[in-house]
Coordinates of C-alpha atoms in Angstrom, one line a residue:
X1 CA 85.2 -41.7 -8.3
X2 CA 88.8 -39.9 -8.5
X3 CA 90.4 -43.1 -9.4
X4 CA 87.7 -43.6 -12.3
X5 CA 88.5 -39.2 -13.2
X6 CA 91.9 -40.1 -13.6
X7 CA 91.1 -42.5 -15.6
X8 CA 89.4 -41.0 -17.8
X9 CA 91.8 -38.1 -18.0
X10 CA 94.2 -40.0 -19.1
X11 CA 92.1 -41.6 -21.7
X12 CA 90.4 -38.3 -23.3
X13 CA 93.8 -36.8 -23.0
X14 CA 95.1 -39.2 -25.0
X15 CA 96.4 -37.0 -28.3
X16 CA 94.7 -39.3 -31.0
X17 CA 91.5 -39.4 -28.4
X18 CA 91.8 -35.2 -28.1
X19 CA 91.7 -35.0 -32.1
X20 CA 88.6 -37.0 -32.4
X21 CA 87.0 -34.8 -30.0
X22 CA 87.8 -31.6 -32.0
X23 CA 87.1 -33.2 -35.4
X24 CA 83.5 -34.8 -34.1
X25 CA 82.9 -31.6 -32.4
X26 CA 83.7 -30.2 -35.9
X27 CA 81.8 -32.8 -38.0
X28 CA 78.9 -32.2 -35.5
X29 CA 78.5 -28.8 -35.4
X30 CA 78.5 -27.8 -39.4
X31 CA 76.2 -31.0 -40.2
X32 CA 73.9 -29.8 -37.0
X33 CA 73.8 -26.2 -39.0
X34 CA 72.6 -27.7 -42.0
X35 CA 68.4 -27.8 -41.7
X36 CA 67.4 -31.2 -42.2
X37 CA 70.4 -33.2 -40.9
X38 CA 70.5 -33.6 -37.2
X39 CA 72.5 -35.9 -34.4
X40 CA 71.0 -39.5 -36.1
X41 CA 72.4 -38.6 -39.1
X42 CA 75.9 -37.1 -38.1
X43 CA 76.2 -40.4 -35.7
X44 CA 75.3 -42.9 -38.3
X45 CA 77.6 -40.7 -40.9
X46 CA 80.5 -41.5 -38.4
X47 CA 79.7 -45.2 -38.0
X48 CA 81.9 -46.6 -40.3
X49 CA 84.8 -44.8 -39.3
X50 CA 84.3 -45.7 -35.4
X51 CA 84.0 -49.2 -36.3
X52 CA 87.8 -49.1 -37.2
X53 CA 88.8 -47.2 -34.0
X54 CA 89.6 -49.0 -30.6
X55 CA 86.1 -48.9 -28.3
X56 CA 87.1 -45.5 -26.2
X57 CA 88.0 -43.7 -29.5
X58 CA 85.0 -44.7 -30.9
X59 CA 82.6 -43.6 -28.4
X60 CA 84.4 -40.6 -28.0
X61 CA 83.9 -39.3 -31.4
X62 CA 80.5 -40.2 -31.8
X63 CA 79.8 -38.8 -28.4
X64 CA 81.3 -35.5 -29.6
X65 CA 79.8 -35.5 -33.1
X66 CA 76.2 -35.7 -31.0
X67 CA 76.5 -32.6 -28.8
X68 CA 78.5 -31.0 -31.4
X69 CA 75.4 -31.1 -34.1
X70 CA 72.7 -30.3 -30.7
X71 CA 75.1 -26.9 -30.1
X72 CA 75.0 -26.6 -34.0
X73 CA 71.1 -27.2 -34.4
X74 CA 70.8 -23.9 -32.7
X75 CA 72.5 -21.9 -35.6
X76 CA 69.4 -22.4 -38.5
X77 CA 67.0 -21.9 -36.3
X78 CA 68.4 -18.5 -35.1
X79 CA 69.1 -17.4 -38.8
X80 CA 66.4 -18.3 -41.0
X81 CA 64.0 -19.8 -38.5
X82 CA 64.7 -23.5 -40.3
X83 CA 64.9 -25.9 -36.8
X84 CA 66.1 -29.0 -38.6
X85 CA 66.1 -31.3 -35.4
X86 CA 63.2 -31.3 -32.7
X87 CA 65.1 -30.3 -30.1
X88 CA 66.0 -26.9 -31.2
X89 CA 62.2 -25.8 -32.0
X90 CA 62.2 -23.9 -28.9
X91 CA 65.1 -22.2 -29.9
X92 CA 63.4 -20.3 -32.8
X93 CA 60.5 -19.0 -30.9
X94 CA 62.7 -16.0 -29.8
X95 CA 66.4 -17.1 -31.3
X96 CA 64.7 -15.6 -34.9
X97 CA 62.6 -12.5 -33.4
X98 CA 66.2 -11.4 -32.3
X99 CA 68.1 -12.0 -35.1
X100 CA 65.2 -10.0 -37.5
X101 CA 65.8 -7.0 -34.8
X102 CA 69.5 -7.0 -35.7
X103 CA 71.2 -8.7 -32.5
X104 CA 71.8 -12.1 -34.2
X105 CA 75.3 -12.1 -33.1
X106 CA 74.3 -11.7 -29.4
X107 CA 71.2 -14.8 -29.9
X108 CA 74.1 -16.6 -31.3
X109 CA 76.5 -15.7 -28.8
X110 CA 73.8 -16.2 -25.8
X111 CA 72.7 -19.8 -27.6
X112 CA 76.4 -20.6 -27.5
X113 CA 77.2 -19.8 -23.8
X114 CA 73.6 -21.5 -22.8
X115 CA 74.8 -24.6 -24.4
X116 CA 77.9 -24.8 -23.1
X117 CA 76.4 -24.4 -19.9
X118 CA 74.1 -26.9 -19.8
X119 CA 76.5 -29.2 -21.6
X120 CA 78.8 -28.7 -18.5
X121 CA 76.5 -29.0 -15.6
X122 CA 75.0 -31.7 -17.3
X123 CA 78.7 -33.5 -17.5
X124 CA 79.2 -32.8 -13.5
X125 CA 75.6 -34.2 -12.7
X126 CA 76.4 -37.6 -14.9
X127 CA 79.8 -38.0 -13.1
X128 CA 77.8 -37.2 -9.7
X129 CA 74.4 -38.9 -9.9
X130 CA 74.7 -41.5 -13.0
X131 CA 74.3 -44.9 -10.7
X132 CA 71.7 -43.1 -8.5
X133 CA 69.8 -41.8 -11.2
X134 CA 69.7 -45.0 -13.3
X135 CA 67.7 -46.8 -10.5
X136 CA 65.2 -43.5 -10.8
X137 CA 64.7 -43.8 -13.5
X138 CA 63.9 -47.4 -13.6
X139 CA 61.5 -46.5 -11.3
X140 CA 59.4 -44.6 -14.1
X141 CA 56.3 -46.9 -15.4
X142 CA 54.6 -46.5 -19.1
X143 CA 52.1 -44.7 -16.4
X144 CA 54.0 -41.8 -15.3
X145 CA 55.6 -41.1 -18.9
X146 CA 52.3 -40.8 -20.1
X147 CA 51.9 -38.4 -17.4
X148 CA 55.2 -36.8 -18.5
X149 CA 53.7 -36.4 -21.6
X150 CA 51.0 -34.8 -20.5
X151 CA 52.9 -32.4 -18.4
X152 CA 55.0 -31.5 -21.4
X153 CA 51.8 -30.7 -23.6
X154 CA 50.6 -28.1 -20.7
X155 CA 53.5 -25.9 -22.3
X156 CA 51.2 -24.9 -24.9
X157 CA 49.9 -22.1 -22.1
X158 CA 53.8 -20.4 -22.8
X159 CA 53.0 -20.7 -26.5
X160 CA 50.0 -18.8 -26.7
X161 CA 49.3 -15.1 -26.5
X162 CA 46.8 -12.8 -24.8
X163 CA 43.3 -14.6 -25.2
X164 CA 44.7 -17.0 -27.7
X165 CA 44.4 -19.9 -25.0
X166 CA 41.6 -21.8 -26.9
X167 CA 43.4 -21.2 -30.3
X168 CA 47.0 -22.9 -28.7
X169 CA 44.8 -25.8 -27.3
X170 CA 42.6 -25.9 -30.7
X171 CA 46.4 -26.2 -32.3
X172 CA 47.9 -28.9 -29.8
X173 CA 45.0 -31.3 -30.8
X174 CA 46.0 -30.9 -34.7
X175 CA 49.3 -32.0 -33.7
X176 CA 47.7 -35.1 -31.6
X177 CA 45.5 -35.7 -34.7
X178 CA 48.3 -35.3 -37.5
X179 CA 50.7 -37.8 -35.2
X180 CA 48.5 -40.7 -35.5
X181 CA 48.4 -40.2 -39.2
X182 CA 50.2 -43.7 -40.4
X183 CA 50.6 -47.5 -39.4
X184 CA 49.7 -48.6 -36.2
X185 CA 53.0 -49.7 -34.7
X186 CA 51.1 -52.6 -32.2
X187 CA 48.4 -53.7 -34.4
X188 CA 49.7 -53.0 -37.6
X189 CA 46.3 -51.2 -38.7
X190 CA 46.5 -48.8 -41.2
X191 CA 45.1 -45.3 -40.0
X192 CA 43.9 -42.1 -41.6
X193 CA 46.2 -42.9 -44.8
X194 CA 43.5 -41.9 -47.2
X195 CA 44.2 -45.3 -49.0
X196 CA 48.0 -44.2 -50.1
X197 CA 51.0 -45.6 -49.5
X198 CA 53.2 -42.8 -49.7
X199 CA 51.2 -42.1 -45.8
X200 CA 51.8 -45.6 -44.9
X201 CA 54.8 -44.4 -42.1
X202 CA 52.8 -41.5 -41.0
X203 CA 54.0 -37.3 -41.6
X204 CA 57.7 -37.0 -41.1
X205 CA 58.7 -35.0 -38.9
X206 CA 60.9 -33.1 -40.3
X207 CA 58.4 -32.7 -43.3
X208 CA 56.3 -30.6 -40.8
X209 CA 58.1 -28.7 -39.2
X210 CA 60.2 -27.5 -42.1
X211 CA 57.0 -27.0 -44.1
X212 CA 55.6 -24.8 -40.9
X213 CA 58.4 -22.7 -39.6
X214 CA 61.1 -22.2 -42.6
X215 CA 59.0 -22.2 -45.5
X216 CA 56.1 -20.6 -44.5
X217 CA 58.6 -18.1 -43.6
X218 CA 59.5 -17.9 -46.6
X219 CA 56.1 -17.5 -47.8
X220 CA 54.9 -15.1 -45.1
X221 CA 58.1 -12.9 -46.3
X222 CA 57.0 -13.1 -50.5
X223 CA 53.1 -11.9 -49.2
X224 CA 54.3 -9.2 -47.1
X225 CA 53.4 -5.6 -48.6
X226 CA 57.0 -4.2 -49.9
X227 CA 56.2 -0.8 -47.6
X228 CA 57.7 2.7 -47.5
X229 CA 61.3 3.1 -48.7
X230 CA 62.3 3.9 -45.6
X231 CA 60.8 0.1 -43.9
X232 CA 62.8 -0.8 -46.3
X233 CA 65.8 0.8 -45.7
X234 CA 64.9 -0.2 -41.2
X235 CA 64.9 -4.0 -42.4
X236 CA 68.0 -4.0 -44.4
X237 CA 69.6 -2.0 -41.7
X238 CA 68.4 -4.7 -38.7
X239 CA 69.6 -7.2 -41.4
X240 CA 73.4 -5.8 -42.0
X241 CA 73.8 -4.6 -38.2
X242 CA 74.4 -7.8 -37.0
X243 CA 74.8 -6.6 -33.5
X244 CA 77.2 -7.0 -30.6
X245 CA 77.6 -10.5 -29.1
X246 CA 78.8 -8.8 -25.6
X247 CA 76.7 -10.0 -23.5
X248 CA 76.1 -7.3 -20.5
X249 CA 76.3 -7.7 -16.8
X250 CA 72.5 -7.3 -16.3
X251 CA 72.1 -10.0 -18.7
X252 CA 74.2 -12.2 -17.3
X253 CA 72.5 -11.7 -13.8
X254 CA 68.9 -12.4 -15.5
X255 CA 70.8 -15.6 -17.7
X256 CA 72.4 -17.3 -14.8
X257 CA 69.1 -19.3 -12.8
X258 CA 67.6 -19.7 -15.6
X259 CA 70.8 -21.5 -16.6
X260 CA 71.1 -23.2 -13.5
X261 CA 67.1 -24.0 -13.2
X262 CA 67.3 -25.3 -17.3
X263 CA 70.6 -27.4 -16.8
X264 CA 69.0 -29.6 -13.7
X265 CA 65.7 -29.8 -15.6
X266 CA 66.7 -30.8 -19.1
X267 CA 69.4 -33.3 -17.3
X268 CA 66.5 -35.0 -15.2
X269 CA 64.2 -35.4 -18.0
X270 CA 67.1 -36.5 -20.6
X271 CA 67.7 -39.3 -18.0
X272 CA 64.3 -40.8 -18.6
X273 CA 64.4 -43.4 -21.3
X274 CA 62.1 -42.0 -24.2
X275 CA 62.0 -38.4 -23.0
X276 CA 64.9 -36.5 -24.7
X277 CA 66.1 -33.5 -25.4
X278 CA 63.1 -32.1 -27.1
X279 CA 60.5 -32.4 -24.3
X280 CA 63.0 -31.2 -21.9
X281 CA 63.4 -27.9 -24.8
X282 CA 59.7 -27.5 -24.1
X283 CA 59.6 -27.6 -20.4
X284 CA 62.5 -25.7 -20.0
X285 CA 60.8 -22.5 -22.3
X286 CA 57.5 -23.3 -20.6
X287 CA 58.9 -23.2 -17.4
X288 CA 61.1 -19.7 -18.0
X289 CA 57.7 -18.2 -19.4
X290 CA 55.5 -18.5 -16.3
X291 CA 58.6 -17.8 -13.7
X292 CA 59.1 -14.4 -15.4
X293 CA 56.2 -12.6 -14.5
X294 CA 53.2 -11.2 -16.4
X295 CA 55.7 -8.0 -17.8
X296 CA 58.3 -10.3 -18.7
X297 CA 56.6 -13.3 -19.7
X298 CA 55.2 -11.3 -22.6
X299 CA 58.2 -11.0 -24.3
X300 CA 58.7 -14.4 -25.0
X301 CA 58.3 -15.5 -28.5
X302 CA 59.2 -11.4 -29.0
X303 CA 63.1 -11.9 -28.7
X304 CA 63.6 -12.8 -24.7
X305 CA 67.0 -13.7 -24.2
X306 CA 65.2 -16.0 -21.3
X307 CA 63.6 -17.4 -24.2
X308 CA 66.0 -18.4 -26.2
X309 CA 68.4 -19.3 -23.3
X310 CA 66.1 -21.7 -21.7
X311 CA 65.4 -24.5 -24.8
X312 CA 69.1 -24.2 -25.8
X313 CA 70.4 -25.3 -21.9
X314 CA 68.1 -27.7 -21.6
X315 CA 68.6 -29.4 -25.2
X316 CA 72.4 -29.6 -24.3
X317 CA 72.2 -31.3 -20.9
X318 CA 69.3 -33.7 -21.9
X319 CA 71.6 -34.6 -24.5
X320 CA 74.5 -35.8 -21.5
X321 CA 71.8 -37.0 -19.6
X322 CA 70.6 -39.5 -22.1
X323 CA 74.2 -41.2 -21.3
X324 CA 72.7 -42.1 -17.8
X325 CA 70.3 -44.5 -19.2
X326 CA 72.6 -45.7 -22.2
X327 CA 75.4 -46.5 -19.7
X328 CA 74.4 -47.6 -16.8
X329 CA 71.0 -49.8 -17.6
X330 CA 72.1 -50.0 -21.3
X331 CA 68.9 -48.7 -22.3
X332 CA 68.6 -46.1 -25.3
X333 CA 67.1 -43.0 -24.3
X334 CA 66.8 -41.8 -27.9
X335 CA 67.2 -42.9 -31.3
X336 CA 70.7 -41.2 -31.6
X337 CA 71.7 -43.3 -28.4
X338 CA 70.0 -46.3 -29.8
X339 CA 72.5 -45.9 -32.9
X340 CA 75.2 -45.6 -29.9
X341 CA 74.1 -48.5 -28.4
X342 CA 74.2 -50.7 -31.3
X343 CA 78.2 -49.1 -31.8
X344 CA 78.8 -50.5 -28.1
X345 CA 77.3 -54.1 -28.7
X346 CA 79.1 -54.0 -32.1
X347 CA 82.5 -53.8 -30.2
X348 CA 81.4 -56.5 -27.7
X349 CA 80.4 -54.1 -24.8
X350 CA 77.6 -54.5 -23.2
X351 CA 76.1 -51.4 -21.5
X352 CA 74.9 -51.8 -17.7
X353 CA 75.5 -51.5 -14.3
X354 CA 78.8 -53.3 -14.7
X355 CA 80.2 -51.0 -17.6
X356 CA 81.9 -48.5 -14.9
X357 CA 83.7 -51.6 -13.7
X358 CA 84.5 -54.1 -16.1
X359 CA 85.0 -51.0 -18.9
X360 CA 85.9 -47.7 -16.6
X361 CA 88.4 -46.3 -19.8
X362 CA 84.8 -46.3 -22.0
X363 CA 82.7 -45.3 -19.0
X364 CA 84.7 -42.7 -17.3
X365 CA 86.6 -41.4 -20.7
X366 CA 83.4 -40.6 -22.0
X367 CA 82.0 -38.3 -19.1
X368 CA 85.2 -36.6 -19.0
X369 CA 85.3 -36.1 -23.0
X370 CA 81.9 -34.2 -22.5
X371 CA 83.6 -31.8 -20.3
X372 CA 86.7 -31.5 -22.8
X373 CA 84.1 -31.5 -26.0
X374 CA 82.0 -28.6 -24.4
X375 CA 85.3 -26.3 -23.6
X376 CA 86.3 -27.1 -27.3
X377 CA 83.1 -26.1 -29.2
X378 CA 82.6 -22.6 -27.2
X379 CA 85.9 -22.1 -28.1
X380 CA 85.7 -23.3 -32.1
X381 CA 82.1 -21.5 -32.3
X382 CA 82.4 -17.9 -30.7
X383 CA 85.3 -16.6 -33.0
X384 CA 82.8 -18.3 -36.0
X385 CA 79.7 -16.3 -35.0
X386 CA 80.4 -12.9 -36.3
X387 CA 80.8 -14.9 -40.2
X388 CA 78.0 -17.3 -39.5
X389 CA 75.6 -13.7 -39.1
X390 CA 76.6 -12.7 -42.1
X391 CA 74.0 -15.3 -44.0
X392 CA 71.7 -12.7 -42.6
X393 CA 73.3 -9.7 -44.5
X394 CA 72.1 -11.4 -48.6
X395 CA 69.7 -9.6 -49.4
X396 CA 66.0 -11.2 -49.0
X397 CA 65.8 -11.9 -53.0
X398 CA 68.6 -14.3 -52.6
X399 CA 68.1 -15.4 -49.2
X400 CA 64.5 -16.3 -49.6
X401 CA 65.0 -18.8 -52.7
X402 CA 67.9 -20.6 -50.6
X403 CA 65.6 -21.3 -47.8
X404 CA 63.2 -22.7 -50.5
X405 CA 65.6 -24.5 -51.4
X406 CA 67.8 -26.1 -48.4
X407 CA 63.5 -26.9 -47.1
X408 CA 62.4 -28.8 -50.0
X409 CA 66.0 -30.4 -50.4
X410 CA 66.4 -31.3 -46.8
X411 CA 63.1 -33.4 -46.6
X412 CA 63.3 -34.8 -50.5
X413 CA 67.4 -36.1 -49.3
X414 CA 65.9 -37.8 -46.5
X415 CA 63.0 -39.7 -48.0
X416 CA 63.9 -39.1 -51.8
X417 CA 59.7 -39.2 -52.6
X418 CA 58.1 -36.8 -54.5
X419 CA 55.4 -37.0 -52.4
X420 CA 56.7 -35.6 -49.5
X421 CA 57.0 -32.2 -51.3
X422 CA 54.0 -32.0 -52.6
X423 CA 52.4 -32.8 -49.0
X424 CA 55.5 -29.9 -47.2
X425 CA 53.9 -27.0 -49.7
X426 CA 50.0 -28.0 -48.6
X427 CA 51.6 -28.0 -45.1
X428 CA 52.8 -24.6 -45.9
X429 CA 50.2 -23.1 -47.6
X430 CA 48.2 -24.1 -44.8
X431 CA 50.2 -22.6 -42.1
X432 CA 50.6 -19.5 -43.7
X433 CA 46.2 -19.5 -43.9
X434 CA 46.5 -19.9 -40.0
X435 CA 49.4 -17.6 -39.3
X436 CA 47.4 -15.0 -41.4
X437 CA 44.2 -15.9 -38.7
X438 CA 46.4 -15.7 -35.6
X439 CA 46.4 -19.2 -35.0
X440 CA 49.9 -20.2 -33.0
X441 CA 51.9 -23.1 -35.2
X442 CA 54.4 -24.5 -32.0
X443 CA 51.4 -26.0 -29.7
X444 CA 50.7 -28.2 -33.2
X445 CA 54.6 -28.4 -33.3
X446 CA 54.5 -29.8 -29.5
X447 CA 51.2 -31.8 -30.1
X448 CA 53.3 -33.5 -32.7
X449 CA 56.0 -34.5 -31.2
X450 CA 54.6 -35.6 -28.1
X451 CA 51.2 -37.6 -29.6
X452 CA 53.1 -40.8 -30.8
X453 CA 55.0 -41.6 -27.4
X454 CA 51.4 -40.9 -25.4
X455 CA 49.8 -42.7 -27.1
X456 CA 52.1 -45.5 -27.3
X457 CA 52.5 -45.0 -23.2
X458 CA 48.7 -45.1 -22.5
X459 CA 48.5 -47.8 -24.6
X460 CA 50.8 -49.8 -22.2
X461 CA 49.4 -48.3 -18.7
X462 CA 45.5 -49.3 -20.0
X463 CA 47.1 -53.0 -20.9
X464 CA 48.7 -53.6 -17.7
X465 CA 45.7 -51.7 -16.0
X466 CA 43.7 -54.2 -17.4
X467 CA 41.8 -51.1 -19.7
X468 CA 40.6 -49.5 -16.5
X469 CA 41.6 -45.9 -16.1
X470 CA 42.3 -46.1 -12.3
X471 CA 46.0 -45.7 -12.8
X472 CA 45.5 -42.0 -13.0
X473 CA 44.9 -42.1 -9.3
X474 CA 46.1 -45.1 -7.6
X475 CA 50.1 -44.4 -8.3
X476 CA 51.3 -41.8 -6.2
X477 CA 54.2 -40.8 -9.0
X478 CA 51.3 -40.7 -11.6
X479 CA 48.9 -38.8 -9.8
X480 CA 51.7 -36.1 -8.8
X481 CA 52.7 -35.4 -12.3
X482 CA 49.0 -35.3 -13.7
X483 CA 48.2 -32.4 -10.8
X484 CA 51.2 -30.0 -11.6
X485 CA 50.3 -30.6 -15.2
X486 CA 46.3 -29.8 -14.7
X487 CA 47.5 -26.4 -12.0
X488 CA 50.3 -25.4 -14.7
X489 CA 47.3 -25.0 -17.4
X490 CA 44.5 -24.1 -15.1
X491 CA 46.6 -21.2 -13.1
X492 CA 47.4 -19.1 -16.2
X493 CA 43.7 -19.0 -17.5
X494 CA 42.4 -18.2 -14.1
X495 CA 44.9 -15.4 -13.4
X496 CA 43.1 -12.5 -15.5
X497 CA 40.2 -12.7 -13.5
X498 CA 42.1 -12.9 -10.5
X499 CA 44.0 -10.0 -11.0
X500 CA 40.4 -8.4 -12.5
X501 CA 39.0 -9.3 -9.3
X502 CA 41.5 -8.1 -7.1
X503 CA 41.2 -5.0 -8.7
X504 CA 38.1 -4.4 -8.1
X505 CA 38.2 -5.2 -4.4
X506 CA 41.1 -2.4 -4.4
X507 CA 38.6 0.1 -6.2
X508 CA 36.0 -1.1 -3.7
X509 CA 38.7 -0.2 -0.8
X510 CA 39.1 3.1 -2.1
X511 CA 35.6 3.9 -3.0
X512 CA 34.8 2.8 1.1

């Protein structure tokens, strides 16, 4: 391991290999701002130019350009509540609640250290664990990813408020429903299209959740009452103080497990082929919400730094543990590290458990690049926060028409079909009707994302199960998963009669 270190070292350090880790930290960052552009397209941007560059160089920069644009992701969803890429939805549930109270310097600043965090913890678990954890996962069937997947969607109890349990669940099932909206990927059967083509690939994703966090934002903002002058006068106040980004002591104590407990879980789920960095954003907010306690656990989706640090740790070291999987078994975890994968075959490397030894410059120089990469965009981004805030100082009659805009640009750009516009307004109208009935929007968000890989996953367990359901039960993996998922959504419903109930046994003591 020290000789392969060294080796790296020398080959990160390398001053040609050192500039492409700035410039695709760089690259990836400001193209991870933008909403509608995430890590797929900064990697297949970059393409070209790493096909010209030796094999380390290469994977180096497009490495760097793909955490760069997941730290980026972070920034639009913070400022104008616009997550372009999946994996920074969490982010906005408190990320924007903050930066409408006036501290969007410290969410930036907190987003920034939590990424750099996990992106480094992350780094040190790859170089630790990567051969270990690539027979682990192998060890994963269609079975317990469909559990997975089931465990992830139980983080719709952290998405819904006091009583509004039935409304989240109610919302997660939309999600299900609007995922298998398209072509049947096995059979090739046409589903739910309404007869048009324009449906024929199913809702973009994008599409959605442009159309039901930024603009109907947007929307929500135009319907508001204006208010007193001096409401007024508050807002554009919370607007133009854009708040310290010290981060205090106390905060830092309350930050750090949940840092630590993030990093380890977003790393183990980013080395399960398939999983990613958005489930593991998910889990990791989930997770935070039921660990804080009924006082604290309110505050999430309120502007909890917990909140907003959680998603944002795990995102980043999901993101290097998706390398396990791509390096060592030479499967892609994702369809960025599919991209990467077909940039490694293209230069006549073939990912596997004999990449650390017939190719230890690529293998090791990329690990240690992460650790470089991570140190360099803390140190490009923190001096950049206090101008990147100020987007929040134009005044809402300005501001409001350029997040029109960048929304219905960002999804035309990446389909160029007229009919994706027309379906992101219906989308928005319609999420405004259910904001304006109380009705949550991330459990359809999470139902989404997650319907397309469970059903494709069930799809595989009930085929090699020979369509009998038994494999719920008969693998010891599977059966695991299923039970924290059913006691992770069961516990928080039962708790308010608990506590009602113990109560009242307290009253009875008392009264005796």
């Amino acid at each position: 391991m020290l000789e392969g270190i060294m080796i790296g070292l020398t080959t990160a350090l390398n001053p040609t290999n050192l500039l492409f880790v700035v410039c695709g930290c760089l690259v990836g960052t400001f193209i991870g701002m933008l909403p509608g552009l995430g890590p797929m397209s900064a990697i297949a941007l970059m393409i070209p130019i790493a096909a010209s560059l030796d094999p380390s160089a290469g994977i180096i920069l497009m490495a760097a350009v793909y955490y760069g644009a997941i730290f980026g992701g972070s920034t639009s969803s913070i400022l104008i509540n616009a997550p372009g890429v999946a994996s920074t939805v969490a982010t906005s549930f408190d990320g924007y609640p903050m930066a409408k109270q006036g501290k969007a310097g410290k969410a930036l600043a907190i987003a920034a250290y939590s990424s750099f965090s996990g992106g480094v913890i992350g780094a040190i678990l790859l170089l630790i664990a990567a051969p270990s954890l690539a027979k682990v996962s192998l060890s994963f069937h269609s079975t317990d990813y469909f559990a997975l997947m089931v465990l992830g969607l139980t983080a719709v109890a952290a998405f819904s408020g006091q009583g509004n349990m039935l409304k989240a669940m109610l919302m997660t099932v939309v999600g299900l429903m609007l995922s298998t909206v398209g072509t049947d990927q096995t059979q090739g059967i046409q589903r739910f299209t309404l007869g048009m083509i324009d449906l024929l690939d199913g809702i973009s994703f994008l599409l959605l959740v442009m159309a039901t966090f930024a603009l109907s934002e947007a929307l929500m903002a135009i319907l508001r009452p204006a208010g007193s002058d001096e409401d007024r006068k508050r807002e554009q106040e919370a607007h133009s103080n854009l708040g310290s980004m010290k981060v205090s002591k106390e905060e830092v104590k309350e930050l750090a497990p949940v840092v630590g407990r993030s990093s380890i879980l977003g790393f183990l789920v980013g080395v399960l082929p398939g999983a990613g960095a958005t489930i593991a954003s998910f889990l990791a907010y989930g997770t935070e919400q039921r660990l804080a306690g009924p006082k604290k656990g309110k505050l999430f989706g309120t502007g909890s730094i917990r909140g907003l640090s959680a998603p944002e740790t795990a995102n980043n070291a999901a993101a290097t543990g998706s390398f396990v999987p791509l390096l060592t078994l030479g499967i892609p975890g994702s369809g960025t590290t599919a991209i990467m994968l077909g940039a490694l075959i293209g230069y006549g490397i073939q990912p596997g458990p004999r990449l650390y030894i017939d190719q230890p410059d690529v293998f090791w120089s990329v690990i240690v690049s992460m650790w470089i990469g991570n140190i360099i965009l803390l140190v490009l981004n923190l001096p950049l926060i206090p101008y990147i805030a100020k987007i929040l100082a134009i005044p809402a009659r300005f501001l409001l028409p350029l997040i029109l805009f960048f929304s219905l640009i960002g999804v035309y750009f990446v389909s160029f079909n007229t009919f994706d516009i027309q379906l992101m307004i219906i989308f928005a109208v319609a999420a405004v009707t259910l904001r304006l009935l109380d009705f949550p929007l991330a459990p359809m968000i999470l139902g989404f994302i997650l319907g397309g890989m469970m059903e494709e996953n069930l799809r595989r367990a009930l085929l090699i199960n020979n369509d009998s359901w038994s494999f719920l039960w008969e693998r010891g993996l599977t059966l695991t998963i299923l039970s924290i998922a059913v006691l992770t959504l069961i516990v928080p419903m039962l708790l308010p009669y608990f506590q009602k109930w113990r109560k009242d046994a307290d009253r009875a003591g008392e009264g005796g």
